[in-house]
Amino acid sequence: MCGIVGVVGLRDATPLLFGALRRLEYRGYDSAGIATLVNGHIERRRAEGKLDNLGIVLERFALPGVTGIGHTRWATHGAPTEGNAHPHGTERVSVVHNGIIENHAELRAELEQAGQNFTTETDTETVAQMVDLHLKQGMTPSQAAHACLKRLHGAYALAMIFAGHPELMIGARHGAPLAVGFGEDEMFLGSDSLALAPLTRRIAYLRDGDWAVLSRHGAEFFDLDGTPAPFEIKTSALPGGAIGKDGYRHYMEKELHEHPLVIGQTLQRMIDPATRRVVLPELPFDLATIPRITMTACGSAFYAGLIGRSWLESEARIPVDADVASELRYREPPLARGGLGLLISQSGETADTLAALRSLREAGQHVLSVLNVAESTMARESDIVLDTIAGPEICVASTKAFTAQLSVLACLAIATGRARGTIDEAREEILVQALLDLPGRAAELFGLAPMIQQAAQIVAEARDVLYLGRGSHFPVALEGALKLKEISYIHAEAYAAGEMKHGPIALIDRNVPIVASAPSGRLFDKTASNLQEAQARGGRLLVFTDPDGAARMERIAECTIVLPETHAFAAPILHSIAVQMLAYEVALLKGTDVDQPRNLAKSVTVE
Ligand code: F6R
């Protein structure tokens, strides 16, 4: 989840590396650093905190050179200090790393015994010190890097430069992504193609376990045995220009306002406008005969999957097992071959989700992924990808990608229901219409800002907040609570509304606001009773509902936020946007760093 970048060419490396780090900052912002070769020697600049701090250092102490590497860090081993900031190295080699070297303690002891002097607490320095030792023993940089890679356990994407070798850079990957960019008389390494988009569109992804030796003229690829490895250069479709805030205060605000567009674009890919039927790309398996679905993802993507589960179960009558990826991969559930693994991820690089994908495949499951980054590792390893058309999401907290995932999952549920005969044409028409109405309904939500701001005043004063929902609105509550925790640092818990009386009700007093997602419909009366129980105990209720639900809620709720009328099938999508808006308004009141909240990173490529 750190971002790494490298360049070997003829142009001044530092501005190129700094620009690429800006595009990688979503991966971590605990510290940043750049090293270049200056007259054959390694020089580096590093700074604790955000990339801007490194910018200030570079203004004071310029860093020339045409070959260099850069890093933006999300701390795993060692505090987020300047001393632990990458690049790490010795006078002979400089290294940037994304991932975790799991056997670093054992290697470190061995290297210290061999006389290597460590200066940081990081696992990454083990790589630098081992390569350094091999160089001192007379190996070439390629031999030294190769010998080192063979000893590493864990996950890594690495870029290295070497003193006295101004036209050489080595990259390697195992379990963490790394792209090789091909330019004119210059070559690049980057954690993703987004980082390299303004520099080159011609990208080859290293296969897992492979490494590459780059000069400005090209690259040679090898596997871990040292045998030449195949690679394929693809043209990236990502925009090369900088992604701005377009006048919004934060990327989050901009991305919230993109909901209607993103939902519309995503649905357009899956709904035939002429027939108003869902049309999925050709699948390499038959939805009609899939016995079971295993859905997995992390964080918000998992909550999208939970809403998807309720659609798949109720509309397509197919059993869906759901578990977070970090648990599923170690739970080893017995799975009959021929089932479907359903993976959901914005980045397509989340380490836990990727590992779960691989274990589902090993268990004989077909693999269908719902992804926002078409050029990601998960995209390459899936049998079929259903794209969310959310565009690059810059704010660390996910918003528009979440509703795009829901749009895809809703279409998947309809297509599955049709294939299995649980949905007839008339039902499909109703559901499709409900989805097609969504962009317009979502746009209307922004008119509710004054009400949401009023609710935010109450939430912002609280230390703890409870979120409640039932059925497909329980995951909405989970999403609302997660978003609030992430960007306002207020403790929030989500409960299935019916579970409250089994324990959490003990928490309720005037200081613990209760946010509920309670549209009218089948479960409304039950949820309303649960909320009444809370109100009777002094709880302050902030309720998201619809015009039908509002009348009953207004009597008990301190704040009733009336969302536009929508079909029950599509309601979780609208309610998700509303709870995200609430979290944003609370974060504004708290004055937090909305787009880059503390301790987080957007793409979590470590376990
Ligand atoms: C929450 C959030 C995270 C991600 C999670 C999965 O706002 O952004 O919980 O949803 O880390 O990331 P992806 O979707 O990239 O696999």
Coordinates of C-alpha atoms and ligand atoms in Angstrom, one line a residue:
M1 CA 0.0 0.0 0.0
C2 CA 3.0 2.2 -0.3
G3 CA 3.5 3.7 -3.8
I4 CA 6.7 3.2 -5.6
V5 CA 8.1 4.7 -8.8
G6 CA 11.3 4.7 -10.8
V7 CA 12.8 6.3 -13.9
V8 CA 15.9 5.8 -16.0
G9 CA 16.3 8.2 -18.9
L10 CA 17.7 11.5 -20.0
R11 CA 15.3 14.0 -18.4
D12 CA 15.6 15.5 -14.9
A13 CA 14.2 12.6 -12.8
T14 CA 13.0 14.4 -9.7
P15 CA 10.1 16.3 -11.2
L16 CA 8.9 13.1 -13.0
L17 CA 9.2 11.1 -9.8
F18 CA 7.5 13.8 -7.7
G19 CA 4.6 14.0 -10.2
A20 CA 4.2 10.3 -10.1
L21 CA 4.2 10.2 -6.3
R22 CA 1.4 12.8 -6.3
R23 CA -0.7 10.3 -8.3
L24 CA 0.3 7.5 -5.9
E25 CA -0.2 9.5 -2.7
Y26 CA -3.6 7.8 -2.3
R27 CA -1.6 4.6 -1.4
G28 CA -0.1 6.1 1.7
Y29 CA 1.0 9.5 3.1
D30 CA 3.0 8.8 6.3
S31 CA 6.3 9.9 4.6
A32 CA 7.8 10.3 1.2
G33 CA 11.3 10.2 -0.4
I34 CA 13.3 10.3 -3.6
A35 CA 16.8 9.0 -4.4
T36 CA 18.7 9.7 -7.6
L37 CA 22.1 9.1 -9.0
V38 CA 24.2 12.3 -9.0
N39 CA 27.6 11.8 -10.7
G40 CA 27.4 8.1 -10.0
H41 CA 26.6 8.6 -6.3
I42 CA 23.3 8.0 -4.6
E43 CA 21.7 11.0 -3.1
R44 CA 18.3 11.2 -1.4
R45 CA 15.8 13.5 0.1
R46 CA 13.1 12.4 2.5
A47 CA 10.4 13.9 4.7
E48 CA 7.9 12.8 7.3
G49 CA 4.2 13.3 6.5
K50 CA 2.6 14.2 3.3
L51 CA 4.2 14.7 -0.1
D52 CA 4.0 18.5 0.3
N53 CA 6.7 18.2 3.0
L54 CA 9.0 16.4 0.6
G55 CA 8.3 19.2 -1.9
I56 CA 9.5 21.8 0.6
V57 CA 12.7 19.8 1.2
L58 CA 13.3 19.5 -2.5
E59 CA 12.8 23.3 -3.0
R60 CA 15.6 23.9 -0.4
F61 CA 17.9 21.1 -1.5
A62 CA 17.5 20.4 -5.2
L63 CA 18.1 16.8 -6.3
P64 CA 19.5 16.5 -9.8
G65 CA 20.1 13.3 -11.8
V66 CA 18.3 11.4 -14.6
T67 CA 17.9 8.1 -12.9
G68 CA 16.0 7.7 -9.6
I69 CA 13.4 6.1 -7.5
G70 CA 10.6 7.5 -5.3
H71 CA 8.3 6.3 -2.5
T72 CA 5.2 7.4 -0.6
R73 CA 4.7 5.3 2.5
W74 CA 2.0 3.7 4.6
A75 CA 3.9 2.5 7.6
T76 CA 4.0 -1.2 8.4
H77 CA 7.3 -1.8 10.2
G78 CA 8.8 1.2 12.0
A79 CA 7.2 4.5 13.0
P80 CA 6.3 7.0 10.3
T81 CA 9.4 9.1 10.8
E82 CA 11.8 10.6 8.4
G83 CA 14.4 8.1 9.5
N84 CA 12.2 5.2 8.4
A85 CA 11.1 6.9 5.2
H86 CA 12.2 5.2 1.9
P87 CA 14.4 5.1 -0.1
H88 CA 16.6 2.9 2.1
G89 CA 20.1 1.8 1.3
T90 CA 23.8 2.1 1.5
E91 CA 26.3 4.0 -0.5
R92 CA 26.1 1.2 -3.1
V93 CA 22.3 0.6 -3.5
S94 CA 19.0 2.4 -2.9
V95 CA 15.7 0.6 -2.6
V96 CA 12.0 1.5 -2.4
H97 CA 9.5 -1.2 -1.4
N98 CA 5.8 -1.8 -1.2
G99 CA 4.8 -4.8 0.9
I100 CA 6.1 -6.7 3.9
I101 CA 9.3 -8.9 4.0
E102 CA 8.0 -11.5 6.4
N103 CA 11.4 -13.1 7.2
H104 CA 13.1 -9.8 7.7
A105 CA 14.1 -10.5 11.4
E106 CA 15.9 -13.7 10.5
L107 CA 17.6 -12.1 7.5
R108 CA 18.5 -9.0 9.5
A109 CA 20.2 -11.2 12.2
E110 CA 22.2 -13.0 9.5
L111 CA 23.2 -9.8 7.8
E112 CA 24.3 -8.1 11.0
Q113 CA 26.4 -11.2 11.8
A114 CA 28.0 -10.7 8.4
G115 CA 28.9 -7.1 9.4
Q116 CA 26.1 -5.1 7.8
N117 CA 25.2 -2.0 9.8
F118 CA 21.4 -1.3 9.9
T119 CA 20.2 2.3 10.4
T120 CA 16.4 1.8 10.4
E121 CA 13.7 -0.4 12.0
T122 CA 12.2 -1.2 8.6
D123 CA 11.9 -4.6 6.9
T124 CA 12.9 -2.9 3.6
E125 CA 16.4 -2.2 4.8
T126 CA 17.0 -5.9 4.9
V127 CA 16.7 -5.9 1.1
A128 CA 19.2 -3.0 0.7
Q129 CA 21.7 -4.5 3.2
M130 CA 21.5 -8.0 1.5
V131 CA 22.1 -6.5 -2.0
D132 CA 24.9 -4.4 -0.5
L133 CA 26.6 -7.4 1.0
H134 CA 26.4 -9.3 -2.4
L135 CA 27.8 -6.2 -4.2
K136 CA 30.7 -6.1 -1.8
Q137 CA 31.3 -9.8 -2.4
G138 CA 31.8 -8.9 -6.1
M139 CA 28.4 -9.7 -7.7
T140 CA 27.0 -7.5 -10.4
P141 CA 23.8 -5.5 -9.5
S142 CA 21.7 -8.1 -11.4
Q143 CA 23.3 -11.0 -9.7
A144 CA 23.1 -9.3 -6.3
A145 CA 19.4 -8.5 -6.8
H146 CA 18.6 -12.0 -8.0
A147 CA 20.4 -13.6 -5.1
C148 CA 18.5 -11.4 -2.7
L149 CA 15.1 -11.9 -4.2
K150 CA 15.5 -15.7 -3.8
R151 CA 15.7 -15.3 -0.1
L152 CA 12.7 -13.0 0.5
H153 CA 9.4 -14.3 1.9
G154 CA 6.3 -12.1 1.9
A155 CA 5.0 -9.5 -0.4
Y156 CA 7.1 -7.0 -2.3
A157 CA 7.2 -4.6 -5.2
L158 CA 10.8 -3.3 -5.3
A159 CA 12.7 -0.7 -7.3
M160 CA 16.5 -0.4 -6.9
I161 CA 19.2 1.9 -8.3
F162 CA 23.0 1.3 -8.0
A163 CA 25.9 3.7 -7.4
G164 CA 28.2 3.7 -10.5
H165 CA 25.4 2.4 -12.8
P166 CA 23.7 5.5 -14.1
E167 CA 21.7 3.7 -16.7
L168 CA 20.4 0.8 -14.6
M169 CA 17.3 0.2 -12.5
I170 CA 15.9 -3.2 -11.3
G171 CA 12.3 -3.9 -10.4
A172 CA 10.7 -7.0 -8.8
R173 CA 7.3 -8.1 -7.7
H174 CA 5.8 -10.8 -5.6
G175 CA 2.3 -10.3 -4.2
A176 CA 2.3 -6.5 -4.8
P177 CA 1.8 -4.9 -8.1
L178 CA 4.5 -3.4 -10.3
A179 CA 4.2 -1.9 -13.8
V180 CA 7.0 -1.3 -16.2
G181 CA 6.5 1.7 -18.5
F182 CA 8.1 2.0 -21.9
G183 CA 9.0 5.6 -23.0
E184 CA 11.2 7.1 -25.7
D185 CA 14.7 6.8 -24.5
E186 CA 13.4 6.4 -20.9
M187 CA 11.9 3.6 -18.9
F188 CA 9.8 3.6 -15.8
L189 CA 8.6 1.5 -12.9
G190 CA 5.4 2.3 -11.0
S191 CA 3.0 0.7 -8.5
D192 CA 0.2 1.2 -11.0
S193 CA -0.4 2.6 -14.5
L194 CA -2.2 5.6 -13.0
A195 CA 1.2 6.8 -11.7
L196 CA 2.8 6.4 -15.1
A197 CA -0.1 7.7 -17.2
P198 CA 1.4 11.2 -17.9
L199 CA 4.8 9.6 -18.6
T200 CA 3.8 6.7 -20.9
R201 CA 0.8 4.7 -21.8
R202 CA 2.8 1.7 -22.9
I203 CA 2.8 -0.6 -19.9
A204 CA 3.9 -4.2 -19.1
Y205 CA 2.9 -5.7 -15.8
L206 CA 5.4 -7.9 -14.1
R207 CA 4.1 -11.4 -13.5
D208 CA 4.1 -12.5 -9.8
G209 CA 7.6 -13.6 -8.9
D210 CA 9.3 -12.0 -11.9
W211 CA 11.9 -9.2 -11.9
A212 CA 13.1 -6.9 -14.6
V213 CA 16.4 -5.2 -15.5
L214 CA 15.8 -1.7 -17.0
S215 CA 18.0 0.6 -19.0
R216 CA 16.7 3.7 -20.8
H217 CA 16.5 1.6 -24.0
G218 CA 14.2 -1.2 -22.7
A219 CA 13.8 -4.0 -20.2
E220 CA 14.7 -7.6 -19.8
F221 CA 12.3 -9.8 -17.7
F222 CA 13.2 -12.8 -15.7
D223 CA 11.5 -15.3 -13.4
L224 CA 12.9 -16.2 -10.0
D225 CA 15.1 -19.0 -11.5
G226 CA 16.8 -16.3 -13.7
T227 CA 15.2 -17.7 -16.9
P228 CA 14.0 -15.0 -19.3
A229 CA 10.2 -14.4 -18.7
P230 CA 7.6 -13.4 -21.2
F231 CA 5.9 -10.0 -21.0
E232 CA 3.2 -8.1 -23.0
I233 CA 3.1 -4.4 -23.6
K234 CA -0.4 -3.0 -23.4
T235 CA -1.7 0.5 -24.0
S236 CA -3.2 2.0 -20.8
A237 CA -6.5 3.8 -21.2
L238 CA -6.0 6.0 -18.1
P239 CA -6.1 9.8 -18.4
G240 CA -2.7 11.4 -18.4
G241 CA -3.8 14.7 -17.1
A242 CA -3.9 15.7 -13.4
I243 CA -7.2 15.0 -11.7
G244 CA -8.4 18.2 -10.1
K245 CA -11.1 19.0 -7.5
D246 CA -13.1 21.0 -10.1
G247 CA -14.0 23.8 -7.6
Y248 CA -15.1 21.4 -4.9
R249 CA -13.6 21.7 -1.4
H250 CA -12.5 18.1 -1.3
Y251 CA -12.2 15.2 -3.7
M252 CA -14.8 13.5 -1.5
E253 CA -17.3 16.3 -2.2
K254 CA -16.5 16.1 -5.9
E255 CA -16.9 12.3 -5.9
L256 CA -20.2 12.5 -3.9
H257 CA -21.5 14.8 -6.6
E258 CA -20.4 12.3 -9.3
H259 CA -22.8 9.6 -8.0
P260 CA -25.6 10.3 -10.5
L261 CA -23.1 10.3 -13.4
V262 CA -21.3 7.2 -12.2
I263 CA -24.5 5.2 -11.6
G264 CA -25.8 6.3 -15.0
Q265 CA -22.5 5.3 -16.8
T266 CA -22.3 2.0 -15.1
L267 CA -25.9 1.1 -15.8
Q268 CA -25.5 2.1 -19.4
R269 CA -22.9 -0.6 -19.8
M270 CA -25.3 -3.3 -18.6
I271 CA -28.8 -2.2 -19.7
D272 CA -29.8 -2.3 -23.3
P273 CA -31.7 1.0 -23.8
A274 CA -33.8 -0.5 -26.6
T275 CA -35.1 -3.5 -24.8
R276 CA -34.6 -2.2 -21.2
R277 CA -33.2 -5.5 -20.3
V278 CA -29.9 -6.4 -18.5
V279 CA -27.2 -7.6 -20.9
L280 CA -24.1 -8.9 -19.3
P281 CA -20.9 -9.6 -21.2
E282 CA -20.6 -13.3 -22.3
L283 CA -19.8 -15.3 -19.2
P284 CA -17.6 -18.4 -19.2
F285 CA -20.1 -20.2 -17.0
D286 CA -23.9 -20.6 -16.9
L287 CA -25.7 -18.5 -14.3
A288 CA -28.6 -20.9 -14.4
T289 CA -26.6 -23.8 -13.1
I290 CA -24.2 -22.2 -10.6
P291 CA -25.1 -24.0 -7.3
R292 CA -23.8 -21.3 -4.9
I293 CA -22.0 -17.9 -4.8
T294 CA -19.2 -17.1 -2.4
M295 CA -19.0 -13.3 -2.1
T296 CA -15.9 -11.7 -0.6
A297 CA -14.3 -8.3 -0.4
C298 CA -13.0 -5.8 2.2
G299 CA -14.4 -2.7 3.9
S300 CA -16.9 -0.7 1.9
A301 CA -16.7 -3.1 -1.0
F302 CA -17.7 -5.9 1.3
Y303 CA -20.8 -3.9 2.4
A304 CA -21.7 -3.4 -1.2
G305 CA -21.4 -7.2 -1.5
L306 CA -23.8 -7.7 1.4
I307 CA -26.4 -5.5 -0.3
G308 CA -25.7 -7.6 -3.5
R309 CA -26.2 -10.7 -1.5
S310 CA -29.7 -9.7 -0.4
W311 CA -30.6 -8.9 -4.1
L312 CA -29.2 -12.2 -5.3
E313 CA -30.9 -14.2 -2.7
S314 CA -34.3 -12.5 -2.9
E315 CA -34.5 -12.0 -6.7
A316 CA -32.5 -14.9 -8.0
R317 CA -33.1 -17.3 -5.1
I318 CA -29.4 -18.4 -5.2
P319 CA -27.6 -19.1 -1.9
V320 CA -24.8 -16.5 -1.3
D321 CA -22.1 -17.1 1.4
A322 CA -20.5 -13.8 2.4
D323 CA -17.3 -13.2 4.4
V324 CA -14.6 -10.6 4.5
A325 CA -11.6 -11.6 2.4
S326 CA -9.1 -11.6 5.3
E327 CA -11.3 -14.3 7.0
L328 CA -12.5 -16.3 4.0
R329 CA -9.0 -17.1 2.8
Y330 CA -8.1 -18.8 6.2
R331 CA -11.5 -20.2 6.9
E332 CA -11.2 -22.8 4.2
P333 CA -14.9 -23.4 3.8
P334 CA -15.8 -26.6 2.0
L335 CA -16.9 -25.5 -1.5
A336 CA -18.4 -27.7 -4.2
R337 CA -16.5 -27.3 -7.5
G338 CA -18.3 -25.2 -10.1
G339 CA -19.6 -22.6 -7.7
L340 CA -19.0 -18.9 -8.3
G341 CA -16.5 -16.7 -6.4
L342 CA -17.8 -13.1 -6.5
L343 CA -15.0 -10.6 -5.7
I344 CA -15.6 -6.9 -5.3
S345 CA -12.8 -4.3 -5.2
Q346 CA -12.4 -0.6 -6.3
S347 CA -8.6 -0.9 -6.7
G348 CA -8.4 -4.6 -7.8
E349 CA -5.1 -4.7 -5.8
T350 CA -6.3 -5.3 -2.2
A351 CA -4.0 -8.0 -0.9
D352 CA -6.7 -9.9 1.2
T353 CA -9.2 -9.9 -1.7
L354 CA -6.6 -11.0 -4.2
A355 CA -5.5 -13.8 -1.9
A356 CA -9.1 -14.8 -1.5
L357 CA -9.6 -14.8 -5.3
R358 CA -6.7 -17.2 -5.6
S359 CA -8.0 -19.5 -2.9
L360 CA -11.4 -19.6 -4.5
R361 CA -9.9 -20.5 -7.8
E362 CA -7.9 -23.3 -6.1
A363 CA -11.2 -24.5 -4.7
G364 CA -12.5 -24.9 -8.2
Q365 CA -14.7 -21.8 -8.2
H366 CA -15.4 -19.7 -11.3
V367 CA -14.1 -16.1 -10.6
L368 CA -16.2 -13.1 -11.4
S369 CA -14.9 -9.7 -10.1
V370 CA -16.6 -6.4 -9.9
L371 CA -13.7 -3.9 -10.3
N372 CA -13.1 -0.2 -10.9
V373 CA -9.5 -0.5 -12.2
A374 CA -9.5 -2.5 -15.4
E375 CA -5.7 -2.8 -15.4
S376 CA -5.4 -4.3 -11.9
T377 CA -4.0 -7.6 -10.8
M378 CA -7.4 -8.9 -9.9
A379 CA -8.7 -8.0 -13.4
R380 CA -5.9 -10.1 -14.9
E381 CA -6.6 -13.1 -12.6
S382 CA -10.4 -13.2 -13.0
D383 CA -12.4 -15.3 -15.4
I384 CA -14.6 -12.4 -16.1
V385 CA -14.7 -8.7 -14.9
L386 CA -17.8 -6.6 -14.6
D387 CA -16.5 -3.0 -14.7
T388 CA -17.7 -0.2 -12.5
I389 CA -17.4 3.0 -14.5
A390 CA -16.6 5.3 -11.5
G391 CA -13.4 6.7 -13.0
P392 CA -10.4 7.3 -10.7
E393 CA -11.5 7.7 -7.0
I394 CA -9.0 9.9 -5.3
C395 CA -10.5 10.4 -1.8
V396 CA -9.3 7.6 0.4
A397 CA -12.8 6.9 1.7
S398 CA -14.8 5.2 -1.1
T399 CA -18.0 6.8 -2.2
K400 CA -18.8 6.8 -5.9
A401 CA -17.1 3.4 -6.4
F402 CA -19.4 1.9 -3.8
T403 CA -22.6 3.0 -5.6
A404 CA -21.1 1.9 -8.9
Q405 CA -20.5 -1.6 -7.3
L406 CA -24.1 -1.6 -6.2
S407 CA -25.3 -0.8 -9.7
V408 CA -23.3 -3.7 -11.2
L409 CA -24.5 -6.1 -8.4
A410 CA -28.1 -5.1 -9.0
C411 CA -27.7 -5.9 -12.7
L412 CA -26.0 -9.2 -11.9
A413 CA -28.9 -10.1 -9.6
I414 CA -31.4 -9.4 -12.3
A415 CA -29.5 -11.3 -14.9
T416 CA -29.1 -14.3 -12.5
G417 CA -32.8 -14.2 -11.7
R418 CA -33.7 -14.3 -15.3
A419 CA -31.3 -17.1 -16.1
R420 CA -32.7 -19.1 -13.2
G421 CA -36.3 -18.3 -14.0
T422 CA -37.1 -16.5 -10.8
I423 CA -37.6 -13.2 -12.6
D424 CA -40.0 -12.8 -15.4
E425 CA -40.1 -10.1 -18.0
A426 CA -42.5 -8.0 -16.1
R427 CA -40.5 -8.1 -12.9
E428 CA -37.3 -7.3 -14.8
E429 CA -38.9 -4.3 -16.3
I430 CA -39.9 -3.0 -12.9
L431 CA -36.4 -3.5 -11.5
V432 CA -34.6 -2.1 -14.5
Q433 CA -36.9 1.0 -14.3
A434 CA -36.1 1.4 -10.6
L435 CA -32.4 1.4 -11.5
L436 CA -32.8 3.8 -14.5
D437 CA -34.6 6.2 -12.2
L438 CA -31.6 6.3 -9.8
P439 CA -29.3 8.9 -11.4
G440 CA -32.2 11.5 -11.3
R441 CA -33.1 10.5 -7.7
A442 CA -29.5 10.7 -6.6
A443 CA -29.2 14.2 -8.1
E444 CA -32.2 15.2 -5.9
L445 CA -30.3 14.1 -2.8
F446 CA -28.1 17.2 -2.9
G447 CA -31.1 19.3 -2.2
L448 CA -31.3 17.6 1.2
A449 CA -27.9 19.1 2.3
P450 CA -29.5 21.6 4.8
M451 CA -31.3 18.7 6.6
I452 CA -28.2 16.6 6.5
Q453 CA -26.1 19.5 7.9
Q454 CA -28.6 19.8 10.8
A455 CA -28.2 16.1 11.6
A456 CA -24.4 16.5 11.3
Q457 CA -24.5 19.1 14.1
I458 CA -25.8 16.4 16.4
V459 CA -23.5 13.7 15.3
A460 CA -20.4 16.0 15.4
E461 CA -20.9 16.6 19.2
A462 CA -21.1 12.8 20.0
R463 CA -18.3 10.5 21.0
D464 CA -20.2 7.4 20.0
V465 CA -22.9 6.9 17.3
L466 CA -25.1 3.9 16.6
Y467 CA -26.2 3.1 13.0
L468 CA -29.2 0.9 12.5
G469 CA -30.9 -0.8 9.5
R470 CA -32.7 -4.0 8.6
G471 CA -32.4 -6.3 5.6
S472 CA -30.6 -4.7 2.7
H473 CA -30.4 -1.5 4.8
F474 CA -28.3 -3.1 7.5
P475 CA -25.2 -2.9 5.1
V476 CA -26.2 0.7 4.5
A477 CA -25.8 1.2 8.3
L478 CA -22.4 -0.6 8.2
E479 CA -21.3 1.7 5.3
G480 CA -22.5 4.8 7.2
A481 CA -20.7 3.9 10.4
L482 CA -17.5 3.0 8.5
K483 CA -17.5 6.3 6.6
L484 CA -18.1 8.3 9.8
K485 CA -15.2 6.5 11.6
E486 CA -12.9 7.0 8.7
I487 CA -13.2 10.6 8.1
S488 CA -14.5 12.2 11.4
Y489 CA -12.7 9.8 13.8
I490 CA -16.0 9.5 15.8
H491 CA -16.6 6.0 17.1
A492 CA -19.6 4.4 15.3
E493 CA -21.2 1.0 15.4
A494 CA -23.7 -0.5 13.0
Y495 CA -26.3 -3.0 14.2
A496 CA -29.1 -4.9 12.5
A497 CA -32.0 -2.9 14.0
G498 CA -33.5 -6.1 15.5
E499 CA -30.2 -6.9 17.3
M500 CA -30.2 -3.7 19.3
K501 CA -32.3 -5.1 22.1
H502 CA -29.9 -8.0 22.5
G503 CA -27.2 -5.8 24.0
P504 CA -26.3 -2.5 22.4
I505 CA -29.5 -0.9 23.8
A506 CA -27.5 -0.6 27.1
L507 CA -25.5 2.1 25.4
I508 CA -28.4 4.4 24.7
D509 CA -28.7 7.7 26.3
R510 CA -28.9 11.3 25.1
N511 CA -25.2 11.3 24.2
V512 CA -25.4 8.5 21.7
P513 CA -27.2 9.6 18.6
I514 CA -28.9 6.8 16.5
V515 CA -28.7 7.1 12.8
A516 CA -31.2 4.8 11.0
S517 CA -31.8 3.9 7.4
A518 CA -35.5 3.1 7.4
P519 CA -37.4 3.3 4.1
S520 CA -41.1 2.4 4.0
G521 CA -41.9 -1.2 3.0
R522 CA -41.9 -4.7 4.3
L523 CA -39.5 -4.1 7.2
F524 CA -40.5 -0.6 8.1
D525 CA -42.8 -1.3 11.0
K526 CA -40.3 -3.6 12.6
T527 CA -37.5 -1.0 12.3
A528 CA -39.8 1.7 13.5
S529 CA -40.6 -0.4 16.7
N530 CA -36.9 -0.8 17.3
L531 CA -36.3 2.9 17.0
Q532 CA -39.2 3.6 19.3
E533 CA -37.6 1.4 21.9
A534 CA -34.4 3.5 21.6
Q535 CA -36.3 6.8 21.7
A536 CA -38.1 5.6 24.9
R537 CA -34.7 5.3 26.5
G538 CA -33.7 8.9 25.7
G539 CA -32.1 8.1 22.3
R540 CA -31.9 10.9 19.8
L541 CA -33.0 9.6 16.4
L542 CA -31.8 10.8 13.1
V543 CA -33.7 8.9 10.5
F544 CA -33.2 8.5 6.7
T545 CA -36.6 7.5 5.2
D546 CA -38.9 8.3 2.3
P547 CA -42.2 10.2 2.0
D548 CA -44.3 7.2 3.2
G549 CA -42.0 6.5 6.1
A550 CA -41.7 10.2 7.2
A551 CA -45.1 10.5 8.8
R552 CA -44.5 7.9 11.4
M553 CA -40.9 8.9 11.9
E554 CA -41.6 12.6 12.4
R555 CA -43.3 11.7 15.7
I556 CA -40.3 10.0 17.2
A557 CA -37.2 11.3 15.4
E558 CA -35.4 14.5 16.2
C559 CA -34.4 14.8 12.6
T560 CA -36.2 13.1 9.7
I561 CA -34.4 13.3 6.4
V562 CA -36.9 12.5 3.6
L563 CA -35.2 10.9 0.6
P564 CA -37.0 10.8 -2.8
E565 CA -39.5 8.1 -3.4
T566 CA -37.9 5.1 -5.0
H567 CA -38.5 1.4 -5.5
A568 CA -37.4 -0.8 -2.5
F569 CA -35.0 -2.6 -4.8
A570 CA -33.0 0.6 -5.5
A571 CA -33.5 2.2 -2.1
P572 CA -30.2 0.9 -0.5
I573 CA -28.3 2.8 -3.3
L574 CA -29.9 6.1 -2.5
H575 CA -29.6 5.6 1.3
S576 CA -25.9 4.8 0.9
I577 CA -25.3 8.1 -0.7
A578 CA -27.2 9.9 2.0
V579 CA -25.2 8.3 4.9
Q580 CA -22.0 9.1 3.0
M581 CA -23.1 12.8 2.7
L582 CA -23.8 12.8 6.5
A583 CA -20.2 11.6 7.2
Y584 CA -18.8 14.3 5.0
E585 CA -20.8 17.0 6.7
V586 CA -19.6 15.8 10.1
A587 CA -16.0 15.7 9.0
L588 CA -16.3 19.3 7.8
L589 CA -17.6 20.3 11.3
K590 CA -14.7 18.4 12.9
G591 CA -12.2 19.9 10.6
T592 CA -10.4 16.6 9.7
D593 CA -8.4 15.8 6.7
V594 CA -11.3 14.5 4.7
D595 CA -9.5 13.2 1.6
Q596 CA -6.5 11.7 3.4
P597 CA -7.7 10.6 6.9
R598 CA -5.0 9.6 9.4
N599 CA -3.6 6.1 9.4
L600 CA -5.4 5.1 6.2
A601 CA -4.4 4.3 2.6
K602 CA -6.6 3.7 -0.4
S603 CA -5.1 0.6 -1.7
V604 CA -4.3 -1.9 1.0
T605 CA -1.7 -4.3 -0.6
V606 CA -0.5 -5.9 2.6
E607 CA -2.3 -8.6 4.6
Ligands
F6R1 C1 -13.8 2.6 2.9 C2 -12.8 2.1 2.0 C3 -12.2 0.8 2.3 C4 -12.2 0.0 1.0 C5 -11.4 -1.3 1.2 C6 -11.4 -2.2 0.0 O1 -14.2 3.9 2.6 O2 -12.4 2.8 1.1 O3 -12.9 0.1 3.3 O4 -13.5 -0.2 0.6 O5 -10.1 -1.1 1.6 O6 -10.7 -1.6 -1.0 P1 -10.9 -2.1 -2.5 O7 -12.3 -1.8 -2.9 O8 -9.9 -1.3 -3.3 O9 -10.6 -3.5 -2.6

